[in-house]
Every structure is written in C-alpha cells, then in structure tokens.
C-alpha cells in the first residue's frame, strides 16, 4: 500500500474511531496517585463510570533507592485474588514483579518506577459495575497498604 494512501486511510477511517471512543465520556480524566516510602498510595478509592476512559498517573515521591523502593499500579479484574497475585508477583523480579502466568487477571498496569520518577496508564473502565482491586506489586508493598479499589458505579 502506498504510504500516502495509508496516511489518508488513517485519517479517514481510524482516527474518527479512536476519537469517538474517547469522546463518549469527554476528555480523559486523570487520577494522580503518589506512592511514598511508607509503601502506601495517596488515593485508595477511585470512583468511575462504566466505560469511562481514565488516565492513572503514578508519582514516586520518596527518597529510598530504587532497588529497595519501587512502585507500580496494577488494576485487577473483579474477583481476582490479590493475595495470590501479590505472592506470584514477589517471585517475578525478572518481569518487574508482574507474574507472567497471571497477566490475564490484569486490566491495566503501569511500569515499575523508582523515587523521583512518574509513569501513567490510560485504560477503559470495565462496563460491569463493581469493585476492582488495585495494588503495587513490589514485594511487601501490598501487605504494607499500597492498595485500593476502582469503584465502578
Ligand atoms: Cu510500591
């Protein structure tokens, strides 16, 4: 396919589809969460509407070095067992504490960041109402309280 045609195809067909899905709920809402050396999230409850497009921005604001203190934001499907997921994550250092065998449980996740860094993920909120658990999967952080829930209502 000639490049020019491909560009025209993108603007004529694909771009309206992309913007239509984002337009359904207006501009994407941003939820900013900070994670501290106390291993907790600043936001533990996020209320959202079914199908809303959300951006979660995670900031790591502590001072401890990355090897000892890093954070991510991992949103799981409703009914996922967070304890099982967290235990598997602790054994998954090679994949930044995302357990490869359980990726089907994940709705959205950010990269793993050290203090002074930020990361974000944009995702579509599930259409089914209910509570969806999120956590930081760096070892020990879930147990220390780095967790919360997305409340879809
Ligand atoms: Cu953490």
CSV table of C-alpha atoms and ligand atoms in Angstrom, one decimal:
chain,number,residue,atom,x,y,z
A,1,UNK,CA,0.0,0.0,0.0
A,2,UNK,CA,1.5,3.4,-0.9
A,3,UNK,CA,2.4,5.5,2.1
A,4,UNK,CA,0.2,8.4,1.1
A,5,UNK,CA,-2.8,6.1,0.9
A,6,UNK,CA,-2.0,4.7,4.2
A,7,UNK,CA,-1.9,8.1,5.8
A,8,UNK,CA,-5.3,9.0,4.2
A,9,UNK,CA,-6.7,5.8,5.4
A,10,UNK,CA,-5.6,6.6,9.0
A,11,UNK,CA,-7.2,10.0,9.0
A,12,UNK,CA,-10.4,8.9,7.1
A,13,UNK,CA,-11.1,5.7,8.9
A,14,UNK,CA,-9.1,5.0,12.0
A,15,UNK,CA,-8.8,8.5,13.6
A,16,UNK,CA,-12.6,9.0,13.9
A,17,UNK,CA,-13.0,5.6,15.5
A,18,UNK,CA,-10.3,6.4,18.1
A,19,UNK,CA,-11.7,9.9,18.9
A,20,UNK,CA,-15.3,8.6,19.0
A,21,UNK,CA,-14.4,6.2,21.8
A,22,UNK,CA,-12.7,8.9,23.8
A,23,UNK,CA,-15.5,11.4,23.2
A,24,UNK,CA,-18.1,9.1,24.7
A,25,UNK,CA,-17.2,10.5,28.1
A,26,UNK,CA,-15.5,13.7,27.1
A,27,UNK,CA,-11.8,14.3,27.8
A,28,UNK,CA,-9.9,11.5,29.6
A,29,UNK,CA,-10.0,12.1,33.4
A,30,UNK,CA,-6.6,11.9,35.1
A,31,UNK,CA,-6.2,10.4,38.6
A,32,UNK,CA,-2.9,11.3,40.1
A,33,UNK,CA,-1.6,8.9,42.8
A,34,UNK,CA,1.6,9.4,44.8
A,35,UNK,CA,3.5,6.5,46.4
A,36,UNK,CA,5.7,7.1,49.3
A,37,UNK,CA,8.5,5.3,51.2
A,38,UNK,CA,5.7,4.4,53.7
A,39,UNK,CA,4.6,2.0,50.9
A,40,UNK,CA,1.1,3.5,50.6
A,41,UNK,CA,-0.9,5.1,47.8
A,42,UNK,CA,-2.3,8.6,48.3
A,43,UNK,CA,-5.5,7.5,46.6
A,44,UNK,CA,-7.2,4.3,47.7
A,45,UNK,CA,-10.7,4.7,46.2
A,46,UNK,CA,-11.3,5.8,42.6
A,47,UNK,CA,-14.9,6.2,41.6
A,48,UNK,CA,-15.6,5.8,37.9
A,49,UNK,CA,-18.4,5.3,35.4
A,50,UNK,CA,-18.7,2.2,33.3
A,51,UNK,CA,-16.8,2.6,30.0
A,52,UNK,CA,-15.0,5.8,31.1
A,53,UNK,CA,-11.5,6.4,29.8
A,54,UNK,CA,-9.2,7.1,32.8
A,55,UNK,CA,-5.6,8.0,33.0
A,56,UNK,CA,-3.8,7.0,36.2
A,57,UNK,CA,-0.6,8.9,36.8
A,58,UNK,CA,1.7,7.5,39.4
A,59,UNK,CA,4.4,9.5,41.1
A,60,UNK,CA,7.0,8.0,43.4
A,61,UNK,CA,7.9,10.7,45.9
A,62,UNK,CA,10.1,9.1,48.4
A,63,UNK,CA,13.9,9.1,48.8
A,64,UNK,CA,14.9,5.4,49.2
A,65,UNK,CA,16.9,3.9,46.3
A,66,UNK,CA,15.1,2.1,43.5
A,67,UNK,CA,16.4,-1.4,44.4
A,68,UNK,CA,14.8,-1.1,47.8
A,69,UNK,CA,11.8,1.0,46.9
A,70,UNK,CA,9.9,1.0,43.6
A,71,UNK,CA,6.2,1.2,42.8
A,72,UNK,CA,3.7,0.3,40.1
A,73,UNK,CA,-0.1,0.5,39.8
A,74,UNK,CA,-1.8,-2.8,38.8
A,75,UNK,CA,-5.5,-2.9,38.4
A,76,UNK,CA,-7.0,-6.4,38.5
A,77,UNK,CA,-10.3,-7.9,37.4
A,78,UNK,CA,-13.2,-8.0,39.8
A,79,UNK,CA,-12.9,-11.2,41.9
A,80,UNK,CA,-9.2,-11.6,41.4
A,81,UNK,CA,-7.4,-12.9,44.4
A,82,UNK,CA,-5.0,-10.1,45.3
A,83,UNK,CA,-3.1,-12.2,47.8
A,84,UNK,CA,-2.4,-14.9,45.3
A,85,UNK,CA,-1.4,-12.3,42.7
A,86,UNK,CA,0.9,-10.5,45.1
A,87,UNK,CA,2.6,-13.7,46.1
A,88,UNK,CA,3.2,-14.6,42.5
A,89,UNK,CA,4.4,-11.1,41.8
A,90,UNK,CA,7.0,-11.3,44.6
A,91,UNK,CA,8.6,-14.2,42.6
A,92,UNK,CA,8.6,-12.3,39.4
A,93,UNK,CA,11.5,-9.9,39.8
A,94,UNK,CA,12.6,-10.6,36.2
A,95,UNK,CA,9.4,-9.1,34.8
A,96,UNK,CA,9.3,-6.1,37.2
A,97,UNK,CA,7.0,-8.0,39.6
A,98,UNK,CA,4.3,-8.7,37.1
A,99,UNK,CA,3.7,-12.5,37.2
A,100,UNK,CA,3.6,-13.8,33.6
A,101,UNK,CA,1.2,-16.6,34.4
A,102,UNK,CA,-1.4,-14.2,35.8
A,103,UNK,CA,-1.4,-11.4,33.2
A,104,UNK,CA,-5.0,-12.4,32.2
A,105,UNK,CA,-6.0,-11.0,35.7
A,106,UNK,CA,-4.8,-7.5,34.8
A,107,UNK,CA,-7.0,-4.8,33.4
A,108,UNK,CA,-4.3,-2.1,33.4
A,109,UNK,CA,-0.8,-1.6,34.8
A,110,UNK,CA,2.0,0.9,34.7
A,111,UNK,CA,5.7,0.3,34.5
A,112,UNK,CA,7.7,0.0,37.7
A,113,UNK,CA,9.3,3.3,38.8
A,114,UNK,CA,11.8,4.5,41.4
A,115,UNK,CA,11.6,7.6,43.5
A,116,UNK,CA,11.6,10.8,41.6
A,117,UNK,CA,10.0,9.1,38.6
A,118,UNK,CA,6.5,9.1,37.2
A,119,UNK,CA,4.5,6.8,34.9
A,120,UNK,CA,1.0,6.5,33.6
A,121,UNK,CA,-1.5,4.2,32.0
A,122,UNK,CA,-4.7,5.0,30.1
A,123,UNK,CA,-7.4,2.4,30.1
A,124,UNK,CA,-11.1,2.0,29.6
A,125,UNK,CA,-13.1,1.3,32.8
A,126,UNK,CA,-14.9,-2.0,32.6
A,127,UNK,CA,-18.6,-1.8,31.7
A,128,UNK,CA,-19.7,-4.0,34.6
A,129,UNK,CA,-20.4,-2.2,37.9
A,130,UNK,CA,-18.5,-3.4,40.9
A,131,UNK,CA,-15.2,-3.1,42.8
A,132,UNK,CA,-11.9,-3.7,41.0
A,133,UNK,CA,-8.8,-4.1,43.2
A,134,UNK,CA,-5.5,-2.3,42.5
A,135,UNK,CA,-2.2,-2.7,44.2
A,136,UNK,CA,1.6,-2.1,44.0
A,137,UNK,CA,3.3,-5.4,43.3
A,138,UNK,CA,6.8,-4.5,44.6
A,139,UNK,CA,7.5,-7.1,47.3
A,140,UNK,CA,5.9,-6.2,50.7
A,141,UNK,CA,4.0,-3.1,49.5
A,142,UNK,CA,0.6,-4.7,49.1
A,143,UNK,CA,0.9,-6.0,52.7
A,144,UNK,CA,2.0,-2.6,53.9
A,145,UNK,CA,-1.1,-1.0,52.4
A,146,UNK,CA,-0.2,0.0,48.8
A,147,UNK,CA,-3.6,-1.0,47.5
A,148,UNK,CA,-7.1,0.3,46.8
A,149,UNK,CA,-10.1,-0.2,44.6
A,150,UNK,CA,-11.7,1.2,41.5
A,151,UNK,CA,-15.4,1.6,42.2
A,152,UNK,CA,-17.4,1.4,39.0
A,153,UNK,CA,-20.9,2.7,39.6
B,1,LIG,CU1,5.1,0.3,46.0
